[in-house]
Amino acid sequence: MATILVTGGAGYIGSHTCVELLEAGYDVVVVDNLCNSSRESLRRVEELTGKKLTFYEADLLDREAMERIFDNERVDAVIHFAGLKAVGESVCKPLEYYHNNITGTLILCDCMRRHGVKSIVFSSSATVYGDPAIIPITEECPKGEITNPYGRTKGMLEQILTDLHTADPDWKVMLLRYFNPIGAHKSGRIGENPRGIPNNLLPYITQVAVGRLVCLGVFGNDYDTPDGTCVRDYIHVVDLANGHVKALAKMAGEQGGVWIYNLGTGVGYSVLDVINAFEEANDLKINYVFKERRAGDVPACYCDPSKAERELGWKARYGIREMCEDAWRWQKTNPKGYE
Ligand code: NAD
Ligand code: UDP
């Protein structure tokens, strides 16, 4: 069976993807510098699957370390999650974000090329659509104006990887545009583990529920949406992880190319819908107040995921209730994350 190098595999989406890969029979090699994750997540991945993976604590920016990893391992394809992802922080630290995300990817791809590995699945984002010109968003929707350096690294890296394929058509490049991943593995053993105060909606809600935070701020209630709060396409992280397994299977049967897929459910929920769904699913109350709009937020962002269903045979299976139940199971059994 093939060996998959998973960069950023100790992180939120990466750890869930490692579970699905191991269960599908792949051998897994993780590279992560643990700048936003913990070794413990991978220990739990092994515990959940009863299988071993290989872990290198290394930085993508460390070319020699990366070369050694490719020398040691017979890698068939790469799933590239590693990157910094905090939108607000990226505005304050653009150089750090461009260096880590772009230079890290350039070094990774150069090592891949030198070792004859030419298949990469890249974590892109719905953010590349900006304020989308078409709703629900299809892959034909033009890329929009991106409002922060984090998002711009995604747009630039999509272009860089596409250029790589233009220069050498043997490259197989899969650009997966994630919508809003939430939830956790059913077991409650792995989940999202943000450092400091969460920026994202679901971890904020679960931390209010567990008593670590007092009150959720809902950013804006005067948008042009059914209830005035922003609408997003939330997707269960396990469904998202499965999308990567399907992406690998498709690439294995192809010669070379660039493929783009939206990974979402196709259903839009407002912030208030999510709060209500969380309260109902878990039978508790979330304190919230309305606040000013957050800079850079678009009113509505949800996708048409039918291309992924047609071409990858992938479709999200879990609904908002399971996302809320699973997020809460993880948070309540791990109130301090992996600490
Ligand atoms: P995460 O922070 O949990 O995981 C990223 C991992 O990459 C972390 O374990 C971190 O330690 C590692 N990392 C970062 N820089 C590194 C470097 N230079 N060398 C080695 N390891 C490094 O984030 P996540 O939510 O799991 O996201 C995974 C990917 O998906 C990211 O590229 C992110 O931008 C993208 N994405 C995430 C979302 C989301 O809402 N979570 C949405 C769209 C796209
Ligand atoms: N949001 C909110 N309060 C928070 C965090 C997020 O009201 O504390 C809203 C945010 O304005 C957006 C939605 O929740 O409309 C999802 O935000 P998140 O940061 O999770 O993901 P994004 O869609 O920005 O990638």
GROMACS .gro file of C-alpha atoms and ligand atoms in nm:
model
  408
    1MET     CA    1   0.000   0.000   0.000
    2ALA     CA    2   0.114   0.355  -0.068
    3THR     CA    3   0.299   0.574   0.180
    4ILE     CA    4   0.156   0.920   0.233
    5LEU     CA    5   0.362   1.204   0.377
    6VAL     CA    6   0.128   1.424   0.579
    7THR     CA    7   0.267   1.769   0.658
    8GLY     CA    8   0.093   1.931   0.955
    9GLY     CA    9  -0.045   1.588   1.045
   10ALA     CA   10  -0.051   1.659   1.419
   11GLY     CA   11  -0.296   1.947   1.369
   12TYR     CA   12  -0.673   1.953   1.372
   13ILE     CA   13  -0.758   1.840   1.019
   14GLY     CA   14  -0.431   1.650   0.981
   15SER     CA   15  -0.486   1.423   1.283
   16HIS     CA   16  -0.838   1.331   1.166
   17THR     CA   17  -0.701   1.262   0.818
   18CYS     CA   18  -0.429   1.037   0.962
   19VAL     CA   19  -0.701   0.825   1.125
   20GLU     CA   20  -0.887   0.786   0.795
   21LEU     CA   21  -0.566   0.712   0.603
   22LEU     CA   22  -0.453   0.444   0.847
   23GLU     CA   23  -0.799   0.290   0.846
   24ALA     CA   24  -0.795   0.286   0.464
   25GLY     CA   25  -0.467   0.091   0.482
   26TYR     CA   26  -0.215   0.360   0.389
   27ASP     CA   27   0.121   0.393   0.557
   28VAL     CA   28   0.150   0.739   0.711
   29VAL     CA   29   0.455   0.958   0.769
   30VAL     CA   30   0.386   1.284   0.952
   31VAL     CA   31   0.607   1.594   0.945
   32ASP     CA   32   0.509   1.864   1.190
   33ASN     CA   33   0.703   2.122   1.392
   34LEU     CA   34   0.426   2.123   1.658
   35CYS     CA   35   0.407   2.504   1.647
   36ASN     CA   36   0.028   2.476   1.674
   37SER     CA   37  -0.026   2.118   1.784
   38SER     CA   38   0.078   1.848   2.022
   39ARG     CA   39   0.253   1.513   1.994
   40GLU     CA   40  -0.035   1.375   2.199
   41SER     CA   41  -0.277   1.400   1.905
   42LEU     CA   42  -0.068   1.148   1.710
   43ARG     CA   43  -0.042   0.917   2.008
   44ARG     CA   44  -0.422   0.916   2.017
   45VAL     CA   45  -0.442   0.858   1.641
   46GLU     CA   46  -0.240   0.540   1.698
   47GLU     CA   47  -0.457   0.443   1.995
   48LEU     CA   48  -0.778   0.492   1.792
   49THR     CA   49  -0.662   0.297   1.489
   50GLY     CA   50  -0.441   0.039   1.660
   51LYS     CA   51  -0.180   0.121   1.394
   52LYS     CA   52   0.159   0.291   1.397
   53LEU     CA   53   0.263   0.594   1.201
   54THR     CA   54   0.606   0.750   1.157
   55PHE     CA   55   0.655   1.096   1.306
   56TYR     CA   56   0.925   1.351   1.231
   57GLU     CA   57   0.928   1.665   1.443
   58ALA     CA   58   1.064   1.897   1.176
   59ASP     CA   59   1.003   2.234   1.018
   60LEU     CA   60   0.925   2.262   0.648
   61LEU     CA   61   1.161   2.558   0.644
   62ASP     CA   62   1.448   2.328   0.744
   63ARG     CA   63   1.556   2.206   0.402
   64GLU     CA   64   1.815   1.961   0.533
   65ALA     CA   65   1.568   1.796   0.766
   66MET     CA   66   1.317   1.771   0.483
   67GLU     CA   67   1.576   1.620   0.248
   68ARG     CA   68   1.663   1.360   0.511
   69ILE     CA   69   1.297   1.264   0.550
   70PHE     CA   70   1.260   1.210   0.176
   71ASP     CA   71   1.588   1.015   0.176
   72ASN     CA   72   1.458   0.788   0.454
   73GLU     CA   73   1.102   0.729   0.337
   74ARG     CA   74   0.963   0.598   0.010
   75VAL     CA   75   0.687   0.857  -0.028
   76ASP     CA   76   0.417   0.807  -0.293
   77ALA     CA   77   0.213   1.123  -0.238
   78VAL     CA   78   0.200   1.424  -0.007
   79ILE     CA   79  -0.097   1.576   0.173
   80HIS     CA   80   0.011   1.927   0.265
   81PHE     CA   81  -0.168   2.072   0.569
   82ALA     CA   82   0.124   2.248   0.738
   83GLY     CA   83   0.080   2.621   0.760
   84LEU     CA   84  -0.014   2.908   0.987
   85LYS     CA   85  -0.386   2.979   0.973
   86ALA     CA   86  -0.494   3.263   1.202
   87VAL     CA   87  -0.648   3.535   0.986
   88GLY     CA   88  -0.609   3.820   1.237
   89GLU     CA   89  -0.253   3.725   1.328
   90SER     CA   90  -0.161   3.715   0.959
   91VAL     CA   91  -0.255   4.084   0.930
   92CYS     CA   92  -0.009   4.169   1.210
   93LYS     CA   93   0.264   3.926   1.098
   94PRO     CA   94   0.256   3.917   0.717
   95LEU     CA   95   0.624   3.829   0.678
   96GLU     CA   96   0.598   3.534   0.914
   97TYR     CA   97   0.288   3.409   0.730
   98TYR     CA   98   0.432   3.449   0.381
   99HIS     CA   99   0.761   3.293   0.486
  100ASN     CA  100   0.614   2.996   0.669
  101ASN     CA  101   0.334   2.915   0.425
  102ILE     CA  102   0.499   3.004   0.094
  103THR     CA  103   0.866   2.929   0.155
  104GLY     CA  104   0.770   2.614   0.346
  105THR     CA  105   0.572   2.492   0.045
  106LEU     CA  106   0.850   2.585  -0.200
  107ILE     CA  107   1.100   2.380   0.001
  108LEU     CA  108   0.856   2.090   0.028
  109CYS     CA  109   0.790   2.086  -0.347
  110ASP     CA  110   1.160   2.115  -0.428
  111CYS     CA  111   1.235   1.813  -0.207
  112MET     CA  112   0.947   1.626  -0.369
  113ARG     CA  113   1.083   1.703  -0.716
  114ARG     CA  114   1.436   1.595  -0.624
  115HIS     CA  115   1.297   1.265  -0.500
  116GLY     CA  116   1.061   1.205  -0.791
  117VAL     CA  117   0.745   1.255  -0.582
  118LYS     CA  118   0.496   1.447  -0.794
  119SER     CA  119   0.157   1.406  -0.628
  120ILE     CA  120   0.033   1.668  -0.383
  121VAL     CA  121  -0.301   1.737  -0.217
  122PHE     CA  122  -0.311   2.094  -0.092
  123SER     CA  123  -0.528   2.247   0.182
  124SER     CA  124  -0.682   2.548   0.019
  125SER     CA  125  -0.978   2.742   0.143
  126ALA     CA  126  -1.309   2.897   0.049
  127THR     CA  127  -1.137   3.224   0.132
  128VAL     CA  128  -0.993   3.228  -0.223
  129TYR     CA  129  -1.343   3.316  -0.351
  130GLY     CA  130  -1.343   3.642  -0.151
  131ASP     CA  131  -1.698   3.776  -0.142
  132PRO     CA  132  -1.823   3.510  -0.382
  133ALA     CA  133  -1.963   3.613  -0.717
  134ILE     CA  134  -2.183   3.299  -0.734
  135ILE     CA  135  -2.381   3.140  -0.447
  136PRO     CA  136  -2.380   2.844  -0.397
  137ILE     CA  137  -2.014   2.860  -0.498
  138THR     CA  138  -1.904   2.629  -0.777
  139GLU     CA  139  -1.540   2.573  -0.868
  140GLU     CA  140  -1.598   2.792  -1.175
  141CYS     CA  141  -1.668   3.089  -0.951
  142PRO     CA  142  -1.383   3.336  -1.013
  143LYS     CA  143  -1.135   3.390  -0.732
  144GLY     CA  144  -1.227   3.707  -0.548
  145GLU     CA  145  -1.046   3.977  -0.361
  146ILE     CA  146  -0.883   3.817  -0.059
  147THR     CA  147  -0.873   4.043   0.245
  148ASN     CA  148  -0.581   3.913   0.452
  149PRO     CA  149  -0.229   3.769   0.415
  150TYR     CA  150  -0.333   3.422   0.533
  151GLY     CA  151  -0.591   3.397   0.258
  152ARG     CA  152  -0.350   3.540   0.005
  153THR     CA  153  -0.100   3.263   0.081
  154LYS     CA  154  -0.374   3.016  -0.021
  155GLY     CA  155  -0.442   3.201  -0.347
  156MET     CA  156  -0.070   3.229  -0.425
  157LEU     CA  157   0.004   2.866  -0.341
  158GLU     CA  158  -0.277   2.747  -0.567
  159GLN     CA  159  -0.108   2.942  -0.847
  160ILE     CA  160   0.241   2.819  -0.762
  161LEU     CA  161   0.129   2.454  -0.762
  162THR     CA  162  -0.056   2.507  -1.089
  163ASP     CA  163   0.261   2.659  -1.241
  164LEU     CA  164   0.455   2.354  -1.126
  165HIS     CA  165   0.220   2.133  -1.325
  166THR     CA  166   0.250   2.362  -1.629
  167ALA     CA  167   0.628   2.324  -1.617
  168ASP     CA  168   0.612   1.947  -1.569
  169PRO     CA  169   0.275   1.792  -1.666
  170ASP     CA  170   0.356   1.474  -1.473
  171TRP     CA  171   0.269   1.659  -1.152
  172LYS     CA  172  -0.066   1.572  -1.000
  173VAL     CA  173  -0.198   1.869  -0.804
  174MET     CA  174  -0.521   1.849  -0.608
  175LEU     CA  175  -0.646   2.180  -0.469
  176LEU     CA  176  -0.909   2.119  -0.203
  177ARG     CA  177  -1.102   2.427  -0.101
  178TYR     CA  178  -1.235   2.363   0.247
  179PHE     CA  179  -1.539   2.542   0.378
  180ASN     CA  180  -1.575   2.557   0.761
  181PRO     CA  181  -1.450   2.238   0.929
  182ILE     CA  182  -1.592   2.179   1.278
  183GLY     CA  183  -1.665   1.881   1.500
  184ALA     CA  184  -1.434   1.606   1.613
  185HIS     CA  185  -1.379   1.232   1.595
  186LYS     CA  186  -1.677   1.038   1.737
  187SER     CA  187  -1.457   0.891   2.009
  188GLY     CA  188  -1.395   1.236   2.160
  189ARG     CA  189  -1.023   1.151   2.171
  190ILE     CA  190  -0.904   1.397   1.905
  191GLY     CA  191  -1.040   1.740   1.816
  192GLU     CA  192  -0.961   2.104   1.763
  193ASN     CA  193  -0.716   2.243   2.016
  194PRO     CA  194  -0.669   2.616   1.962
  195ARG     CA  195  -0.395   2.802   2.149
  196GLY     CA  196  -0.523   3.099   2.349
  197ILE     CA  197  -0.863   3.253   2.287
  198PRO     CA  198  -1.024   3.090   1.984
  199ASN     CA  199  -1.082   3.295   1.670
  200ASN     CA  200  -1.328   3.052   1.519
  201LEU     CA  201  -1.694   3.015   1.606
  202LEU     CA  202  -1.723   2.652   1.718
  203PRO     CA  203  -1.424   2.639   1.955
  204TYR     CA  204  -1.546   2.965   2.104
  205ILE     CA  205  -1.892   2.815   2.161
  206THR     CA  206  -1.754   2.496   2.318
  207GLN     CA  207  -1.529   2.696   2.550
  208VAL     CA  208  -1.825   2.903   2.664
  209ALA     CA  209  -2.018   2.580   2.719
  210VAL     CA  210  -1.738   2.431   2.928
  211GLY     CA  211  -1.699   2.752   3.131
  212ARG     CA  212  -1.355   2.858   3.010
  213LEU     CA  213  -1.505   3.167   2.843
  214VAL     CA  214  -1.799   3.370   2.967
  215CYS     CA  215  -1.986   3.493   2.664
  216LEU     CA  216  -1.976   3.454   2.287
  217GLY     CA  217  -1.969   3.770   2.076
  218VAL     CA  218  -2.172   3.732   1.757
  219PHE     CA  219  -2.002   3.951   1.499
  220GLY     CA  220  -2.272   4.152   1.330
  221ASN     CA  221  -2.650   4.106   1.308
  222ASP     CA  222  -2.723   4.349   1.025
  223TYR     CA  223  -2.601   4.148   0.727
  224ASP     CA  224  -2.824   4.087   0.430
  225THR     CA  225  -2.900   3.729   0.538
  226PRO     CA  226  -3.222   3.569   0.672
  227ASP     CA  227  -3.146   3.652   1.040
  228GLY     CA  228  -2.881   3.919   0.988
  229THR     CA  229  -2.585   3.702   1.098
  230CYS     CA  230  -2.326   3.556   0.859
  231VAL     CA  231  -2.394   3.230   0.681
  232ARG     CA  232  -2.128   2.960   0.639
  233ASP     CA  233  -2.098   2.604   0.513
  234TYR     CA  234  -1.993   2.401   0.817
  235ILE     CA  235  -1.851   2.057   0.745
  236HIS     CA  236  -1.771   1.772   0.984
  237VAL     CA  237  -1.394   1.732   1.007
  238VAL     CA  238  -1.425   1.354   0.958
  239ASP     CA  239  -1.609   1.410   0.629
  240LEU     CA  240  -1.335   1.652   0.529
  241ALA     CA  241  -1.069   1.397   0.623
  242ASN     CA  242  -1.243   1.140   0.405
  243GLY     CA  243  -1.233   1.381   0.114
  244HIS     CA  244  -0.853   1.348   0.124
  245VAL     CA  245  -0.869   0.970   0.102
  246LYS     CA  246  -1.097   1.005  -0.203
  247ALA     CA  247  -0.864   1.264  -0.353
  248LEU     CA  248  -0.568   1.024  -0.326
  249ALA     CA  249  -0.768   0.746  -0.490
  250LYS     CA  250  -0.855   0.970  -0.781
  251MET     CA  251  -0.499   1.091  -0.828
  252ALA     CA  252  -0.370   0.734  -0.830
  253GLY     CA  253  -0.572   0.664  -1.145
  254GLU     CA  254  -0.463   0.978  -1.330
  255GLN     CA  255  -0.158   1.068  -1.535
  256GLY     CA  256  -0.105   1.428  -1.431
  257GLY     CA  257  -0.319   1.735  -1.391
  258VAL     CA  258  -0.460   2.003  -1.166
  259TRP     CA  259  -0.795   1.938  -1.000
  260ILE     CA  260  -0.999   2.175  -0.786
  261TYR     CA  261  -1.278   2.067  -0.552
  262ASN     CA  262  -1.497   2.243  -0.301
  263LEU     CA  263  -1.533   2.039   0.016
  264GLY     CA  264  -1.845   2.150   0.199
  265THR     CA  265  -2.197   2.022   0.260
  266GLY     CA  266  -2.373   2.273   0.037
  267VAL     CA  267  -2.590   2.389   0.327
  268GLY     CA  268  -2.556   2.735   0.477
  269TYR     CA  269  -2.610   2.800   0.847
  270SER     CA  270  -2.612   3.139   1.016
  271VAL     CA  271  -2.425   3.206   1.339
  272LEU     CA  272  -2.757   3.196   1.524
  273ASP     CA  273  -2.848   2.865   1.355
  274VAL     CA  274  -2.523   2.718   1.484
  275ILE     CA  275  -2.582   2.844   1.838
  276ASN     CA  276  -2.934   2.696   1.831
  277ALA     CA  277  -2.815   2.367   1.687
  278PHE     CA  278  -2.544   2.342   1.954
  279GLU     CA  279  -2.792   2.418   2.234
  280GLU     CA  280  -3.041   2.164   2.105
  281ALA     CA  281  -2.794   1.887   2.031
  282ASN     CA  282  -2.633   1.911   2.373
  283ASP     CA  283  -2.919   2.039   2.586
  284LEU     CA  284  -2.741   2.346   2.721
  285LYS     CA  285  -2.745   2.725   2.686
  286ILE     CA  286  -2.481   2.946   2.529
  287ASN     CA  287  -2.446   3.304   2.653
  288TYR     CA  288  -2.402   3.545   2.365
  289VAL     CA  289  -2.419   3.913   2.280
  290PHE     CA  290  -2.423   4.087   1.945
  291LYS     CA  291  -2.109   4.280   1.859
  292GLU     CA  292  -1.982   4.490   1.570
  293ARG     CA  293  -1.910   4.320   1.241
  294ARG     CA  294  -1.563   4.164   1.217
  295ALA     CA  295  -1.342   4.314   0.948
  296GLY     CA  296  -1.307   4.095   0.640
  297ASP     CA  297  -1.614   3.875   0.700
  298VAL     CA  298  -1.834   3.813   0.398
  299PRO     CA  299  -2.212   3.783   0.451
  300ALA     CA  300  -2.262   3.438   0.299
  301CYS     CA  301  -2.030   3.161   0.187
  302TYR     CA  302  -2.151   2.811   0.102
  303CYS     CA  303  -2.072   2.581  -0.181
  304ASP     CA  304  -2.211   2.358  -0.444
  305PRO     CA  305  -2.022   2.036  -0.361
  306SER     CA  306  -2.158   1.835  -0.657
  307LYS     CA  307  -1.830   1.829  -0.852
  308ALA     CA  308  -1.659   1.640  -0.570
  309GLU     CA  309  -1.950   1.396  -0.560
  310ARG     CA  310  -1.937   1.338  -0.936
  311GLU     CA  311  -1.562   1.310  -0.974
  312LEU     CA  312  -1.436   1.187  -0.636
  313GLY     CA  313  -1.740   0.991  -0.525
  314TRP     CA  314  -1.730   1.200  -0.209
  315LYS     CA  315  -2.019   1.351  -0.020
  316ALA     CA  316  -2.048   1.481   0.335
  317ARG     CA  317  -2.237   1.235   0.554
  318TYR     CA  318  -2.276   1.423   0.881
  319GLY     CA  319  -2.517   1.704   0.957
  320ILE     CA  320  -2.497   2.003   1.190
  321ARG     CA  321  -2.636   1.808   1.487
  322GLU     CA  322  -2.355   1.550   1.474
  323MET     CA  323  -2.099   1.826   1.425
  324CYS     CA  324  -2.226   1.996   1.743
  325GLU     CA  325  -2.251   1.673   1.944
  326ASP     CA  326  -1.902   1.561   1.847
  327ALA     CA  327  -1.745   1.903   1.909
  328TRP     CA  328  -1.897   1.905   2.255
  329ARG     CA  329  -1.796   1.548   2.338
  330TRP     CA  330  -1.434   1.638   2.258
  331GLN     CA  331  -1.443   1.962   2.457
  332LYS     CA  332  -1.616   1.824   2.764
  333THR     CA  333  -1.390   1.521   2.792
  334ASN     CA  334  -1.080   1.733   2.719
  335PRO     CA  335  -1.160   2.071   2.876
  336LYS     CA  336  -0.799   2.182   2.832
  337GLY     CA  337  -0.743   2.014   2.498
  338TYR     CA  338  -0.433   1.792   2.491
  339GLU     CA  339  -0.271   1.953   2.797
  340NAD     P1  340  -0.363   2.333   1.250
  340NAD     O1  341  -0.291   2.455   1.293
  340NAD     O2  342  -0.434   2.254   1.354
  340NAD     O3  343  -0.264   2.236   1.171
  340NAD     C1  344  -0.154   2.285   1.097
  340NAD     C2  345  -0.032   2.208   1.142
  340NAD     O4  346   0.082   2.253   1.068
  340NAD     C3  347   0.000   2.229   1.290
  340NAD     O5  348   0.013   2.101   1.351
  340NAD     C4  349   0.133   2.304   1.290
  340NAD     O6  350   0.213   2.267   1.400
  340NAD     C5  351   0.193   2.261   1.157
  340NAD     N1  352   0.288   2.356   1.096
  340NAD     C6  353   0.270   2.488   1.070
  340NAD     N2  354   0.379   2.539   1.012
  340NAD     C7  355   0.470   2.438   0.999
  340NAD     C8  356   0.601   2.428   0.946
  340NAD     N3  357   0.664   2.533   0.894
  340NAD     N4  358   0.662   2.308   0.948
  340NAD     C9  359   0.601   2.198   1.001
  340NAD     N5  360   0.476   2.203   1.053
  340NAD    C10  361   0.411   2.321   1.052
  340NAD     O7  362  -0.465   2.377   1.134
  340NAD     P2  363  -0.583   2.296   1.064
  340NAD     O8  364  -0.709   2.361   1.102
  340NAD     O9  365  -0.565   2.153   1.086
  340NAD    O10  366  -0.555   2.333   0.913
  340NAD    C11  367  -0.479   2.251   0.827
  340NAD    C12  368  -0.466   2.320   0.693
  340NAD    O11  369  -0.596   2.345   0.639
  340NAD    C13  370  -0.395   2.455   0.699
  340NAD    O12  371  -0.315   2.469   0.584
  340NAD    C14  372  -0.510   2.552   0.697
  340NAD    O13  373  -0.470   2.677   0.645
  340NAD    C15  374  -0.608   2.482   0.606
  340NAD     N6  375  -0.747   2.524   0.625
  340NAD    C16  376  -0.801   2.518   0.751
  340NAD    C17  377  -0.932   2.562   0.770
  340NAD    C18  378  -0.993   2.560   0.907
  340NAD    O14  379  -1.096   2.624   0.927
  340NAD     N7  380  -0.938   2.488   1.005
  340NAD    C19  381  -1.008   2.609   0.661
  340NAD    C20  382  -0.949   2.611   0.535
  340NAD    C21  383  -0.818   2.569   0.518
  341UDP     N1  384  -1.805   3.440   1.454
  341UDP     C1  385  -1.869   3.503   1.558
  341UDP     N2  386  -1.807   3.507   1.680
  341UDP     C2  387  -1.686   3.449   1.703
  341UDP     C3  388  -1.622   3.383   1.596
  341UDP     C4  389  -1.685   3.380   1.472
  341UDP     O1  390  -1.979   3.558   1.541
  341UDP     O2  391  -1.633   3.456   1.815
  341UDP     C5  392  -1.872   3.434   1.322
  341UDP     C6  393  -1.791   3.500   1.212
  341UDP     O3  394  -1.823   3.635   1.202
  341UDP     C7  395  -1.836   3.420   1.090
  341UDP     C8  396  -1.868   3.281   1.144
  341UDP     O4  397  -1.885   3.298   1.285
  341UDP     O5  398  -1.953   3.475   1.039
  341UDP     C9  399  -1.758   3.180   1.119
  341UDP     O6  400  -1.635   3.236   1.161
  341UDP     P1  401  -1.502   3.152   1.172
  341UDP     O7  402  -1.394   3.245   1.220
  341UDP     O8  403  -1.526   3.028   1.250
  341UDP     O9  404  -1.475   3.104   1.021
  341UDP     P2  405  -1.455   3.189   0.886
  341UDP    O10  406  -1.581   3.170   0.809
  341UDP    O11  407  -1.427   3.330   0.921
  341UDP    O12  408  -1.341   3.119   0.821
   0.00000   0.00000   0.00000
